[in-house]
C-alpha positions as semicolon CSV with decimal commas, in nm:
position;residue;x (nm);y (nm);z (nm)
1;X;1,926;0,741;-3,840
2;X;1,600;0,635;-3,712
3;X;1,395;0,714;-4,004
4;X;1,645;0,602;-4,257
5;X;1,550;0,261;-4,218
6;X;1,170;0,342;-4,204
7;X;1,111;0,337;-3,813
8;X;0,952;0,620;-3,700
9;X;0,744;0,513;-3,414
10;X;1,003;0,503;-3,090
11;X;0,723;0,508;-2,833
12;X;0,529;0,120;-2,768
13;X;0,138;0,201;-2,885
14;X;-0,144;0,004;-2,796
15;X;-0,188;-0,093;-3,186
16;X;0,032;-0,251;-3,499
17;X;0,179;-0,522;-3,612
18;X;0,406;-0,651;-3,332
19;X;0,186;-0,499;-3,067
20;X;0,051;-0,797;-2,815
21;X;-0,232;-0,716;-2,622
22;X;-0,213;-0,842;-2,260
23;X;-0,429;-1,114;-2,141
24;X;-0,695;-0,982;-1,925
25;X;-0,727;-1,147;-1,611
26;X;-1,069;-1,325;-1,592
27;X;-1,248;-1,308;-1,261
28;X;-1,532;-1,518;-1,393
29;X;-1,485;-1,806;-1,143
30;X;-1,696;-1,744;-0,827
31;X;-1,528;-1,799;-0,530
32;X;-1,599;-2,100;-0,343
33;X;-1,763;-2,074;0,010
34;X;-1,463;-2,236;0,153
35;X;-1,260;-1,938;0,027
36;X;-1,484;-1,687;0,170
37;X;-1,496;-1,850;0,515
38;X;-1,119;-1,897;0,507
39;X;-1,041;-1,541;0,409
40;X;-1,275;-1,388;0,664
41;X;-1,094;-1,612;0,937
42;X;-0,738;-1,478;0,774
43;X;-0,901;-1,122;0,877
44;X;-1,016;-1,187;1,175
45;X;-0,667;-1,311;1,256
46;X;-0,522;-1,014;1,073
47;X;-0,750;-0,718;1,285
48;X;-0,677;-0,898;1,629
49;X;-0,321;-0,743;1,554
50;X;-0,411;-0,396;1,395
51;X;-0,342;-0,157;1,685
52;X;-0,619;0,071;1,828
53;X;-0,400;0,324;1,995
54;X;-0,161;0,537;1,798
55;X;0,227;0,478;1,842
56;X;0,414;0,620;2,094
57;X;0,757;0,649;1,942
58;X;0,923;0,869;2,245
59;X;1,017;1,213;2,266
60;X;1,284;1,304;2,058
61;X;1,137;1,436;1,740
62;X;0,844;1,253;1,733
63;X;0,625;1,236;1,394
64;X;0,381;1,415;1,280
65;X;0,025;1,307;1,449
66;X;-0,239;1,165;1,213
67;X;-0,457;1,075;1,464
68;X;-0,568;0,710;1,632
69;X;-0,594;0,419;1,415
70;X;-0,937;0,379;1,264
71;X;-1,029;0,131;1,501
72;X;-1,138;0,187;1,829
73;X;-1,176;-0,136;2,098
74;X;-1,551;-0,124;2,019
75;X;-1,473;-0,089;1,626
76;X;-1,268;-0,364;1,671
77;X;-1,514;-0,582;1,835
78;X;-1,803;-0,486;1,602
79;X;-1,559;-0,526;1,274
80;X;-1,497;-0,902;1,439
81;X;-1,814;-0,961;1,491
82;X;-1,935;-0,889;1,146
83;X;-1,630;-1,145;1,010
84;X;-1,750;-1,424;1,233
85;X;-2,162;-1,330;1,071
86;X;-1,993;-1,377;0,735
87;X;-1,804;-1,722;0,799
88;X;-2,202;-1,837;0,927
89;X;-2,390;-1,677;0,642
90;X;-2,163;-1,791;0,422
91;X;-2,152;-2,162;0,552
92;X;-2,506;-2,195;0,601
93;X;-2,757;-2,382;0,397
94;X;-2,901;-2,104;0,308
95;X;-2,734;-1,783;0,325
96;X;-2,953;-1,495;0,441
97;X;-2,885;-1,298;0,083
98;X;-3,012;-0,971;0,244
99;X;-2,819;-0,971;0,592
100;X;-2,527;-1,064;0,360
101;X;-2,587;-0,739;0,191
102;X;-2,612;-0,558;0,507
103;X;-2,271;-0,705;0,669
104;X;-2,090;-0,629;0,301
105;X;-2,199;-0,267;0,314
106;X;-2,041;-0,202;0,706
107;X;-1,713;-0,419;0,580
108;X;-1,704;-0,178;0,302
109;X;-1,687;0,160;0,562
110;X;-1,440;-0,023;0,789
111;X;-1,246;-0,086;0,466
112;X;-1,243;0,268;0,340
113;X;-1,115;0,382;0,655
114;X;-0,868;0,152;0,687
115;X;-0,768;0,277;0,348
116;X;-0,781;0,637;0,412
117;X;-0,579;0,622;0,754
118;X;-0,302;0,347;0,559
119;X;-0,288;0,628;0,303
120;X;-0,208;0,919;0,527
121;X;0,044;0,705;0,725
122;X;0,245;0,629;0,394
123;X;0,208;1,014;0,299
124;X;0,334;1,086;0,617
125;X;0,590;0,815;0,643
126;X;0,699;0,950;0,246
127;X;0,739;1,342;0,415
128;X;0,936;1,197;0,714
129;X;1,200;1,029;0,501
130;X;1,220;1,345;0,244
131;X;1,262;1,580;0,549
132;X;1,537;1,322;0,715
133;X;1,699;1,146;0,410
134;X;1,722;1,392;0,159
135;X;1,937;1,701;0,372
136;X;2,151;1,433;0,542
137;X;2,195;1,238;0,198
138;X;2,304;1,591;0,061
139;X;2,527;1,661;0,344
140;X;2,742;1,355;0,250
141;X;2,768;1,433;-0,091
142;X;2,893;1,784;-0,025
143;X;3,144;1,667;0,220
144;X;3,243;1,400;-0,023
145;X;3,297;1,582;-0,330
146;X;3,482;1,889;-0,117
147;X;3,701;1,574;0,022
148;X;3,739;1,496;-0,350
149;X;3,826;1,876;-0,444
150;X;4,083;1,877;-0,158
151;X;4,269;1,539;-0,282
152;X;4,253;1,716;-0,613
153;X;4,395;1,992;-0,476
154;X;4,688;1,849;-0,260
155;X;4,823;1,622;-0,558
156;X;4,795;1,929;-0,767
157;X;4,994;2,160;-0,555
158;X;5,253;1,839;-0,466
159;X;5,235;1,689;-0,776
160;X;5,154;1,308;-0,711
């Protein structure tokens, strides 16, 4: 039936007559200073709660360790220092291009292991549910279709 009315093509394509292309965002507007100084406040904000220790979530069946958070005390306390170096350099007269630089290239290691350790903890929190939610999820569905197969059974056998 599809091709009997001449459409072939089930599958969107990235070409045609109907096909739209989506606006690209444009990123061509430079952030203003303000922005900068503000966001690197927001982080500084945002790391004072980060923990540096891992979670102790008690001893029944605890999860699987991934280690400590990325951040030690003194990680920390460097990582906040280099925020409060951007918010100057940045609202200075003249912004020290070069130490800029230098500060963007240590946020940039900080970020990647933030990054790496928030990606193990969502692999890990990913395996936790499969191992939990998955046997107990099938459990209930076993025990509710044999509670279906025995209502089947008892109006069979009595008739109602």
């Amino acid at each position: 039936e599809v091709e009997r009315d001449g459409t072939i093509e089930w599958a969107p394509t990235g070409h045609g007559d109907y096909y739209q292309h989506p606006e690209e965002e444009e990123f061509s507007e430079k952030p203003s200073r303000e922005q900068i100084i503000a966001h690197a406040g927001a982080l500084r904000k945002q790391l004072a709660e980060l923990p540096t220790k891992a979670d102790n979530l008690g001893h029944n069946q605890p999860p699987e360790e991934i280690g400590p958070p990325p951040y030690s005390e003194e990680e920390r306390a460097e990582l906040d220092v280099l925020l409060s170096e951007t918010e100057q350099e940045v609202g200075s007269e003249e912004p020290d291009e070069n130490k800029l630089q230098q500060i963007t290239q240590a946020l940039k290691e900080f970020a990647a292991k933030a990054l790496k350790y928030a990606g193990t903890k969502a692999d890990l929190a990913v395996d936790e549910t499969i191992k939990k939610g998955i046997p107990i999820g099938l459990a209930y569905a076993s025990f509710g279709d044999g509670l279906s197969h025995l209502i089947a059974n008892i109006s069979n056998l009595f008739g109602f």
